[in-house]
Amino acid sequence: MDYQNKKSQPLKRKIIISFSIVMTIVIITIGYLTNIIFTSEFRKYVDKNNKYKSQNITSSLEKSYMHNRWDKRKLESIGEEALDNGIILSVYDANDNLVWSMYEYSNQSCHNTLNEIADNMNKIYPRWDGEYIEDKTPIYKGNELIGYKESGYYDEIYYMENEINFLKVINNFLLLVGILSVGSITVISVILSKKISKPIAKVSNMTKVIEAGNYKNKLVYSSNIKEVDDLISSINNLADTLGDQENLRKRLTTDIAHELRTPLTSIQGHLEAIIDGIWEPSEERLGSINDEVIRLSSLVNKLRDISSIENTESLSKEEVNLKELIKNIGYNMEINALDKNISISYELEDIVCMVDRGKFSQVIVNILSNAIKYTDKDGKVYVKLYKKDNKVMISIRDTGVGIAKKDLKYIFERFYRTDKSRSRETGGIGVGLTIAKKIVKLHDGDIYVNSEIGTGTEFIISIG
Ligand code: ADP
């Protein structure tokens, strides 16, 4: 089925776009706030500076007044400096007669300066509307009134050329920092998104490989991102598990086919020989056919058992004395053990537990019968029932053939047998442990195995 969302976008693009948008908004906001704060502080500074300059003009005028007269040359230089600061200066004597005026001195420069200020300010602040005003203040030298200073200037804050240039430099610097930040963030987001999206794309491709049934391929890639590396190792483990399951399934099909074919071939051979008149349908021959039919039906019964237990979800639990239950099963099996001179020893505590009597008996039967089946002549089987950490434990240990390490993880799988010829001899088809595990799990318990080839095997059941 195709679960792909048609609207979905590549991760890489999503990361780059989201990252860039967020960072651009952050940078613009920071830039905007910096600009507002800076401009307001700058205005305060310029305002203070203008007042200071105005005071300076007054004190320069005071100093230029000597021997009871105004020095015109000095007034010119004071007036030019005032003009440089956007102030049109006029000086009057104590009788209010005009002594010197910038307008008279250079009308053109006055207009040029005022126009320039208005143009520049309108460019920076379109809503700037400074009005030209003139104020006249007396000038004293000590206590003597020596004249009047008339200053003409714009009543709203205004910047002179050098201040505008300074503002331009600062704004350009902020812009440059902003552009560099956006640029470097875009580059970082591209690198980061590649780092994340590349392994994900690889994992995605790997899942397609797995989907196609190629479980042997492994994804060899390290992203240095823990979650992504975990994902890669999970995918590899998944491929391993699926590969194992696939092998088991193939093995299962051939095994079942083989198990069914062996008795069927034998029956067919016997019957053909009888039909062709080669053999008499004697009691012995018919008995042999019957044995094969019994084998076939026992096989089919086991298949039915496993499918029924695998579909069981509930148990009918009752209080069961496990010591008695195990002992009874042991006695019933003693005959098989005696055949091989195997001794079974018991170390059973008196434990009563809520279990499904029929099903739990089957667990003990399956494991104990395996212990006898896979133990050679004169071997030993030890059965122990005890409590550990409030759990009921049953250990069934034998001194038998043992299980190879490579087989250990599969023995609870359906139809898995380590030694087919031996199992067949002993009537096993590899479902006893699967059934046992399923029943123990239904009792909220677990089943463990320790084994060493040639030394023996121990199955431990824990419930409660
Ligand atoms: P089977 O019906 O073949 O005995 P089981 O599911 O009971 O199937 O066991 C699966 C396989 O595990 C067996 O074929 C055998 O190879 C191995 N096995 C189980 N119990 C023992 C044991 N006590 N000692 C050695 N091998 C065992």
Coordinates of C-alpha atoms and ligand atoms in Angstrom, one line a residue:
M1 CA 0.0 0.0 0.0
D2 CA 1.3 3.5 -0.7
Y3 CA 1.2 5.5 2.5
Q4 CA 3.1 8.4 1.1
N5 CA 1.6 11.8 1.7
K6 CA 1.6 13.6 -1.6
K7 CA 1.8 17.0 0.2
S8 CA 4.9 16.1 2.2
Q9 CA 8.1 18.1 1.5
P10 CA 11.7 16.8 1.7
L11 CA 13.1 17.1 5.2
K12 CA 16.1 19.0 4.0
R13 CA 14.0 21.8 2.4
K14 CA 11.7 21.9 5.5
I15 CA 14.6 22.4 7.9
I16 CA 16.3 25.0 5.7
I17 CA 13.1 27.0 5.2
S18 CA 12.0 26.8 8.9
F19 CA 15.4 27.6 10.2
S20 CA 16.0 30.5 7.8
I21 CA 12.5 32.0 8.4
V22 CA 12.9 31.8 12.2
M23 CA 16.4 33.2 12.2
T24 CA 15.6 36.0 9.7
I25 CA 12.7 37.1 11.9
V26 CA 14.9 37.0 15.0
I27 CA 17.7 39.0 13.2
I28 CA 15.2 41.5 11.8
T29 CA 13.6 42.0 15.2
I30 CA 17.0 42.4 16.9
G31 CA 18.1 44.8 14.2
Y32 CA 14.9 46.8 14.4
L33 CA 15.0 47.1 18.2
T34 CA 18.7 48.0 18.1
N35 CA 17.9 50.7 15.5
I36 CA 15.1 52.1 17.6
I37 CA 17.1 52.2 20.8
F38 CA 20.2 53.6 19.0
T39 CA 18.3 56.3 17.2
S40 CA 16.5 57.5 20.4
E41 CA 19.8 57.6 22.2
F42 CA 21.5 59.3 19.3
R43 CA 18.7 62.0 19.3
K44 CA 19.3 62.7 22.9
Y45 CA 23.0 63.0 22.3
V46 CA 22.6 65.4 19.4
D47 CA 20.1 67.5 21.3
K48 CA 22.5 67.8 24.2
N49 CA 25.3 68.6 21.9
N50 CA 23.3 71.4 20.1
K51 CA 22.6 73.0 23.5
Y52 CA 26.2 72.8 24.4
K53 CA 27.3 74.4 21.1
S54 CA 24.8 77.2 21.6
Q55 CA 26.4 77.9 25.0
N56 CA 29.8 77.8 23.3
I57 CA 28.8 80.4 20.8
T58 CA 27.7 82.7 23.7
S59 CA 30.9 82.3 25.5
S60 CA 32.9 82.9 22.3
L61 CA 30.9 86.1 21.7
E62 CA 31.7 87.2 25.2
K63 CA 35.4 86.7 24.6
S64 CA 35.4 88.4 21.2
Y65 CA 33.9 91.6 22.8
M66 CA 37.0 93.6 23.8
H67 CA 37.7 97.3 24.5
N68 CA 34.0 98.0 24.4
R69 CA 33.7 97.0 20.8
W70 CA 32.8 93.9 18.7
D71 CA 35.6 92.5 16.6
K72 CA 34.0 91.8 13.2
R73 CA 36.6 89.3 12.1
K74 CA 36.0 87.2 15.1
L75 CA 32.3 87.5 14.7
E76 CA 32.7 86.1 11.2
S77 CA 34.6 83.1 12.4
I78 CA 32.1 82.5 15.3
G79 CA 29.2 82.9 12.8
E80 CA 30.7 80.4 10.3
E81 CA 31.2 77.9 13.1
A82 CA 27.6 78.4 14.2
L83 CA 26.5 77.9 10.6
D84 CA 28.4 74.7 10.5
N85 CA 26.2 73.6 13.4
G86 CA 23.0 74.7 11.7
I87 CA 22.7 78.0 13.6
I88 CA 22.3 81.4 11.8
L89 CA 23.9 83.9 14.0
S90 CA 23.2 87.7 14.3
V91 CA 24.8 89.9 16.9
Y92 CA 23.4 93.2 18.2
D93 CA 25.0 95.8 20.4
A94 CA 23.6 96.8 23.8
N95 CA 21.4 99.4 22.1
D96 CA 19.9 96.6 19.9
N97 CA 21.6 97.8 16.7
L98 CA 22.7 95.1 14.3
V99 CA 26.5 94.6 14.5
W100 CA 26.9 91.6 12.4
S101 CA 24.6 89.1 10.7
M102 CA 25.3 85.8 8.9
Y103 CA 22.5 86.7 6.5
E104 CA 24.3 89.8 5.5
Y105 CA 27.7 88.1 5.5
S106 CA 26.6 85.2 3.3
N107 CA 22.9 85.0 2.5
Q108 CA 23.5 82.1 0.1
S109 CA 25.4 79.9 2.6
C110 CA 22.5 80.4 5.1
H111 CA 19.9 79.2 2.6
N112 CA 22.1 76.4 1.4
T113 CA 22.7 75.1 5.0
L114 CA 19.0 75.4 6.0
N115 CA 17.8 73.7 2.8
E116 CA 20.4 71.0 3.2
I117 CA 19.3 70.2 6.8
A118 CA 15.6 70.1 5.8
D119 CA 16.4 67.8 2.8
N120 CA 18.5 65.4 4.8
M121 CA 16.1 65.2 7.7
N122 CA 13.1 64.7 5.3
K123 CA 15.0 61.8 3.7
I124 CA 15.7 60.1 7.1
Y125 CA 12.3 61.0 8.7
P126 CA 9.7 61.7 6.1
R127 CA 7.5 63.1 8.9
W128 CA 10.1 65.6 10.0
D129 CA 8.7 69.1 10.0
G130 CA 11.1 71.4 11.7
E131 CA 10.1 75.0 11.8
Y132 CA 12.7 77.7 11.5
I133 CA 12.7 79.9 14.6
E134 CA 14.8 82.7 15.9
D135 CA 15.5 83.5 19.5
K136 CA 17.3 86.4 20.9
T137 CA 19.2 86.3 24.2
P138 CA 21.3 89.1 26.0
I139 CA 25.0 88.7 26.3
Y140 CA 26.7 89.9 29.5
K141 CA 30.4 90.4 30.2
G142 CA 30.5 90.2 34.0
N143 CA 27.4 92.3 34.9
E144 CA 27.6 94.5 31.9
L145 CA 25.1 94.0 29.0
I146 CA 27.3 94.0 25.9
G147 CA 24.7 93.0 23.3
Y148 CA 22.3 90.4 22.0
K149 CA 22.8 87.1 20.3
E150 CA 20.1 86.1 17.8
S151 CA 20.1 82.4 16.8
G152 CA 18.0 81.1 13.9
Y153 CA 17.6 77.4 13.7
Y154 CA 15.0 74.5 13.2
D155 CA 13.0 73.9 16.3
E156 CA 12.9 70.1 15.8
I157 CA 16.0 67.9 16.2
Y158 CA 18.2 68.0 13.2
Y159 CA 21.4 66.3 12.2
M160 CA 24.4 67.9 10.5
E161 CA 26.4 66.2 7.7
N162 CA 28.9 64.4 10.0
E163 CA 26.1 63.1 12.2
I164 CA 24.2 61.8 9.1
N165 CA 27.4 60.1 8.0
F166 CA 27.8 58.5 11.3
L167 CA 24.2 57.3 11.3
K168 CA 24.8 55.9 7.8
V169 CA 27.9 54.0 8.9
I170 CA 26.0 52.5 11.9
N171 CA 23.0 51.5 9.7
N172 CA 25.3 50.0 7.1
F173 CA 27.1 48.1 9.8
L174 CA 23.9 46.7 11.2
L175 CA 22.7 45.8 7.7
L176 CA 26.0 44.0 7.0
V177 CA 25.8 42.1 10.3
G178 CA 22.2 41.1 9.5
I179 CA 23.1 39.9 6.0
L180 CA 26.1 38.0 7.3
S181 CA 24.0 36.4 10.0
V182 CA 21.3 35.4 7.6
G183 CA 23.9 34.0 5.2
S184 CA 25.8 32.1 7.8
I185 CA 22.5 30.7 9.3
T186 CA 21.4 29.6 5.8
V187 CA 24.7 27.8 5.3
I188 CA 24.5 26.2 8.8
S189 CA 20.9 25.1 8.2
V190 CA 21.9 23.6 4.9
I191 CA 24.8 21.6 6.5
L192 CA 22.6 20.6 9.5
S193 CA 19.7 19.6 7.3
K194 CA 22.1 17.5 5.2
K195 CA 23.4 15.8 8.3
I196 CA 19.9 14.9 9.4
S197 CA 18.3 14.2 6.0
K198 CA 21.1 12.1 4.5
P199 CA 21.0 9.3 7.0
I200 CA 17.2 9.4 7.0
A201 CA 17.2 9.1 3.2
K202 CA 19.6 6.1 3.6
V203 CA 17.4 4.5 6.2
S204 CA 14.4 5.1 3.9
N205 CA 16.2 3.4 1.0
M206 CA 17.2 0.6 3.3
T207 CA 13.6 -0.1 4.2
K208 CA 12.9 -0.4 0.5
V209 CA 15.7 -2.9 0.2
I210 CA 14.2 -4.8 3.1
E211 CA 10.7 -4.5 1.6
A212 CA 12.2 -6.2 -1.5
G213 CA 13.3 -9.1 0.7
N214 CA 17.1 -8.4 0.7
Y215 CA 17.7 -8.9 4.4
K216 CA 21.4 -9.5 4.1
N217 CA 22.3 -5.9 3.1
K218 CA 23.4 -3.8 6.0
L219 CA 23.3 0.0 6.3
V220 CA 26.9 1.0 7.2
Y221 CA 26.7 4.6 8.1
S222 CA 27.4 6.7 11.1
S223 CA 25.7 10.2 11.4
N224 CA 27.1 11.2 14.9
I225 CA 23.5 11.9 15.9
K226 CA 22.5 9.4 18.6
E227 CA 18.9 9.0 17.6
V228 CA 19.7 8.6 13.9
D229 CA 22.4 6.0 14.7
D230 CA 19.9 4.2 17.0
L231 CA 17.5 4.2 14.0
I232 CA 20.2 2.8 11.7
S233 CA 21.0 0.0 14.2
S234 CA 17.3 -0.8 14.7
I235 CA 16.8 -1.0 10.9
N236 CA 19.8 -3.4 10.7
N237 CA 18.5 -5.5 13.6
L238 CA 15.1 -5.5 11.9
A239 CA 16.7 -6.8 8.7
D240 CA 18.5 -9.5 10.7
T241 CA 15.3 -10.6 12.5
L242 CA 13.3 -10.6 9.2
G243 CA 16.1 -12.6 7.6
D244 CA 16.0 -15.1 10.5
Q245 CA 12.2 -15.4 10.3
E246 CA 12.4 -15.8 6.5
N247 CA 14.9 -18.6 6.9
L248 CA 12.8 -20.3 9.6
R249 CA 9.7 -20.0 7.4
K250 CA 11.6 -21.6 4.5
R251 CA 12.9 -24.3 6.8
L252 CA 9.5 -24.9 8.2
T253 CA 7.9 -25.4 4.8
T254 CA 10.6 -28.0 3.8
D255 CA 10.5 -29.7 7.2
I256 CA 6.7 -30.1 7.2
A257 CA 6.7 -31.3 3.6
H258 CA 9.5 -33.8 4.5
E259 CA 7.6 -35.0 7.7
L260 CA 4.5 -35.6 5.7
R261 CA 6.2 -37.2 2.7
T262 CA 8.2 -39.8 4.7
P263 CA 5.1 -41.7 6.1
L264 CA 3.2 -41.1 2.9
T265 CA 5.9 -42.6 0.7
S266 CA 6.1 -45.6 3.0
I267 CA 2.3 -46.1 2.9
Q268 CA 2.3 -45.6 -0.9
G269 CA 5.1 -48.1 -1.4
H270 CA 3.4 -50.7 0.8
L271 CA 0.0 -50.3 -0.9
E272 CA 1.5 -50.4 -4.4
A273 CA 3.3 -53.6 -3.6
I274 CA 0.1 -55.1 -2.2
I275 CA -1.9 -53.9 -5.3
D276 CA 0.7 -55.3 -7.7
G277 CA 0.5 -58.6 -5.8
I278 CA 4.1 -58.4 -4.7
W279 CA 3.2 -58.5 -1.1
E280 CA 0.3 -60.3 0.6
P281 CA -1.9 -57.9 2.6
S282 CA -0.7 -59.7 5.7
E283 CA -1.4 -58.5 9.3
E284 CA 2.2 -57.5 9.6
R285 CA 2.1 -55.4 6.4
L286 CA -1.2 -53.7 7.3
G287 CA 0.2 -53.1 10.8
S288 CA 3.1 -51.3 9.3
I289 CA 0.9 -49.2 7.1
N290 CA -1.2 -48.4 10.2
D291 CA 1.9 -47.3 12.2
E292 CA 2.6 -44.8 9.4
V293 CA -1.0 -43.6 9.5
I294 CA -0.7 -43.2 13.3
R295 CA 2.5 -41.2 12.8
L296 CA 0.8 -39.0 10.2
S297 CA -2.2 -38.3 12.5
S298 CA 0.1 -37.6 15.5
L299 CA 1.9 -35.1 13.3
V300 CA -1.4 -33.5 12.3
N301 CA -2.5 -33.5 16.0
K302 CA 0.7 -31.6 17.0
L303 CA 0.1 -29.1 14.2
R304 CA -3.5 -28.6 15.5
D305 CA -2.2 -28.4 19.1
I306 CA 0.2 -25.6 18.3
S307 CA -2.4 -23.6 16.3
S308 CA -4.9 -24.0 19.1
I309 CA -2.4 -22.9 21.8
E310 CA -1.2 -20.0 19.7
N311 CA -4.8 -18.8 19.4
T312 CA -5.5 -19.2 23.2
E313 CA -5.6 -16.0 25.1
S314 CA -7.2 -17.1 28.4
L315 CA -6.6 -19.8 31.0
S316 CA -8.8 -21.6 33.5
K317 CA -6.6 -21.2 36.5
E318 CA -7.1 -23.0 39.8
E319 CA -5.0 -23.7 42.9
V320 CA -2.6 -26.5 42.0
N321 CA -0.1 -28.2 44.3
L322 CA 2.9 -28.0 41.9
K323 CA 4.9 -30.5 43.9
E324 CA 2.3 -33.2 43.4
L325 CA 1.7 -32.2 39.7
I326 CA 5.4 -32.5 38.9
K327 CA 5.8 -35.8 40.8
N328 CA 2.9 -37.4 39.0
I329 CA 4.2 -36.3 35.6
G330 CA 7.7 -37.6 36.6
Y331 CA 6.3 -41.0 37.6
N332 CA 4.4 -41.4 34.3
M333 CA 7.6 -40.7 32.4
E334 CA 9.8 -42.9 34.5
I335 CA 9.2 -45.8 32.1
N336 CA 10.9 -43.9 29.2
A337 CA 13.8 -42.9 31.5
L338 CA 14.3 -46.5 32.7
D339 CA 14.6 -47.7 29.1
K340 CA 17.8 -45.6 28.9
N341 CA 18.8 -46.1 32.6
I342 CA 18.3 -42.4 33.2
S343 CA 17.8 -41.4 36.8
I344 CA 15.5 -38.5 37.7
S345 CA 16.1 -36.8 41.1
Y346 CA 13.6 -34.4 42.6
E347 CA 14.1 -31.5 45.0
L348 CA 10.6 -30.1 45.4
E349 CA 9.3 -27.5 47.8
D350 CA 5.6 -27.6 48.8
I351 CA 4.2 -24.8 46.6
V352 CA 0.6 -24.2 45.7
C353 CA 0.1 -21.9 42.8
M354 CA -2.8 -20.6 40.6
V355 CA -2.2 -22.2 37.2
D356 CA -4.2 -23.8 34.4
R357 CA -3.7 -27.5 35.5
G358 CA -4.0 -29.1 32.0
K359 CA -1.9 -26.5 30.2
F360 CA 0.8 -26.2 32.9
S361 CA 1.1 -30.0 32.9
Q362 CA 1.8 -29.9 29.2
V363 CA 4.7 -27.5 29.9
I364 CA 6.3 -29.9 32.4
V365 CA 5.6 -32.9 30.1
N366 CA 7.2 -31.2 27.1
I367 CA 10.4 -30.1 28.9
L368 CA 10.8 -33.2 31.0
S369 CA 10.3 -35.5 28.0
N370 CA 12.9 -33.4 26.1
A371 CA 15.3 -33.9 28.9
I372 CA 14.9 -37.7 28.7
K373 CA 14.8 -37.7 24.9
Y374 CA 18.0 -35.7 24.5
T375 CA 20.0 -37.5 27.2
D376 CA 22.0 -40.6 26.4
K377 CA 22.1 -43.8 28.4
D378 CA 22.9 -43.7 32.1
G379 CA 22.4 -39.9 32.2
K380 CA 20.8 -37.9 34.9
V381 CA 17.8 -35.5 35.1
Y382 CA 17.3 -33.1 38.0
V383 CA 13.9 -31.5 38.7
K384 CA 13.8 -28.7 41.2
L385 CA 10.8 -26.6 42.5
Y386 CA 11.5 -23.6 44.6
K387 CA 10.7 -19.9 45.3
K388 CA 13.0 -17.0 44.5
D389 CA 12.2 -13.3 44.9
N390 CA 8.5 -14.3 45.4
K391 CA 8.5 -16.1 42.1
V392 CA 7.8 -19.8 41.6
M393 CA 10.8 -21.4 39.9
I394 CA 11.0 -24.8 38.2
S395 CA 14.3 -26.1 36.9
I396 CA 14.7 -29.2 34.8
R397 CA 18.3 -30.0 34.2
D398 CA 19.8 -32.9 32.3
T399 CA 23.3 -34.2 31.5
G400 CA 22.3 -34.7 27.9
V401 CA 23.7 -33.7 24.5
G402 CA 23.2 -30.0 25.0
I403 CA 22.3 -27.3 22.5
A404 CA 24.8 -25.4 20.3
K405 CA 25.0 -21.6 21.0
K406 CA 23.9 -20.8 17.4
D407 CA 20.6 -22.8 18.0
L408 CA 19.8 -21.5 21.4
K409 CA 17.9 -18.4 20.2
Y410 CA 15.7 -20.4 17.8
I411 CA 14.7 -23.4 19.9
F412 CA 11.4 -21.8 21.0
E413 CA 10.5 -21.1 17.4
R414 CA 7.9 -23.3 15.8
F415 CA 9.3 -26.5 14.2
Y416 CA 12.9 -25.7 15.0
R417 CA 15.0 -28.7 15.7
T418 CA 18.7 -28.8 16.2
D419 CA 19.2 -32.4 15.2
K420 CA 16.5 -33.5 12.8
S421 CA 17.4 -37.2 12.6
R422 CA 17.5 -37.5 16.4
S423 CA 14.2 -35.6 16.8
R424 CA 12.5 -37.7 14.2
E425 CA 13.7 -40.8 15.9
T426 CA 12.3 -39.5 19.1
G427 CA 9.0 -38.4 17.5
G428 CA 9.7 -34.7 17.8
I429 CA 8.7 -32.1 15.2
G430 CA 9.9 -29.0 17.0
V431 CA 6.8 -27.7 18.6
G432 CA 7.1 -28.8 22.2
L433 CA 9.1 -25.8 23.4
T434 CA 7.0 -23.3 21.3
I435 CA 3.9 -24.6 23.1
A436 CA 5.6 -24.6 26.5
K437 CA 6.8 -21.0 26.1
K438 CA 3.4 -19.8 24.9
I439 CA 1.7 -21.4 28.0
V440 CA 4.3 -20.0 30.4
K441 CA 3.8 -16.5 28.8
L442 CA 0.0 -16.9 29.3
H443 CA 0.8 -17.4 33.0
D444 CA 2.7 -14.1 32.9
G445 CA 5.9 -16.1 33.4
D446 CA 9.1 -16.7 31.4
I447 CA 11.2 -19.5 30.4
Y448 CA 15.0 -19.5 30.1
V449 CA 17.6 -22.0 28.9
N450 CA 21.2 -22.6 29.7
S451 CA 23.0 -25.2 27.7
E452 CA 26.4 -26.4 26.8
I453 CA 27.0 -28.9 24.0
G454 CA 28.1 -32.3 25.4
T455 CA 27.4 -31.2 29.0
G456 CA 23.7 -30.8 29.3
T457 CA 20.8 -28.4 29.4
E458 CA 18.8 -26.6 32.0
F459 CA 15.3 -25.1 31.4
I460 CA 14.1 -22.7 34.1
I461 CA 10.5 -21.7 34.3
S462 CA 9.5 -18.7 36.4
I463 CA 6.0 -17.7 37.2
G464 CA 4.2 -15.2 39.5
Ligands
ADP1 P1 11.0 -31.6 19.5 O1 9.6 -32.0 19.4 O2 11.8 -31.7 18.3 O3 11.7 -32.1 20.7 P2 11.0 -29.1 20.9 O4 10.3 -27.8 20.5 O5 10.5 -29.7 22.1 O6 10.9 -30.0 19.6 O7 12.5 -28.8 20.9 C1 13.1 -28.1 19.9 C2 14.6 -28.5 19.7 O8 15.3 -28.1 20.9 C3 14.7 -30.0 19.7 O9 14.6 -30.5 18.4 C4 16.1 -30.2 20.2 O10 17.0 -30.1 19.2 C5 16.3 -29.1 21.2 N1 16.1 -29.5 22.6 C6 15.0 -29.3 23.4 N2 15.2 -29.7 24.6 C7 16.5 -30.2 24.7 C8 17.3 -30.8 25.7 N3 16.9 -31.0 26.9 N4 18.6 -31.2 25.3 C9 19.1 -30.9 24.1 N5 18.3 -30.4 23.1 C10 17.1 -30.0 23.4

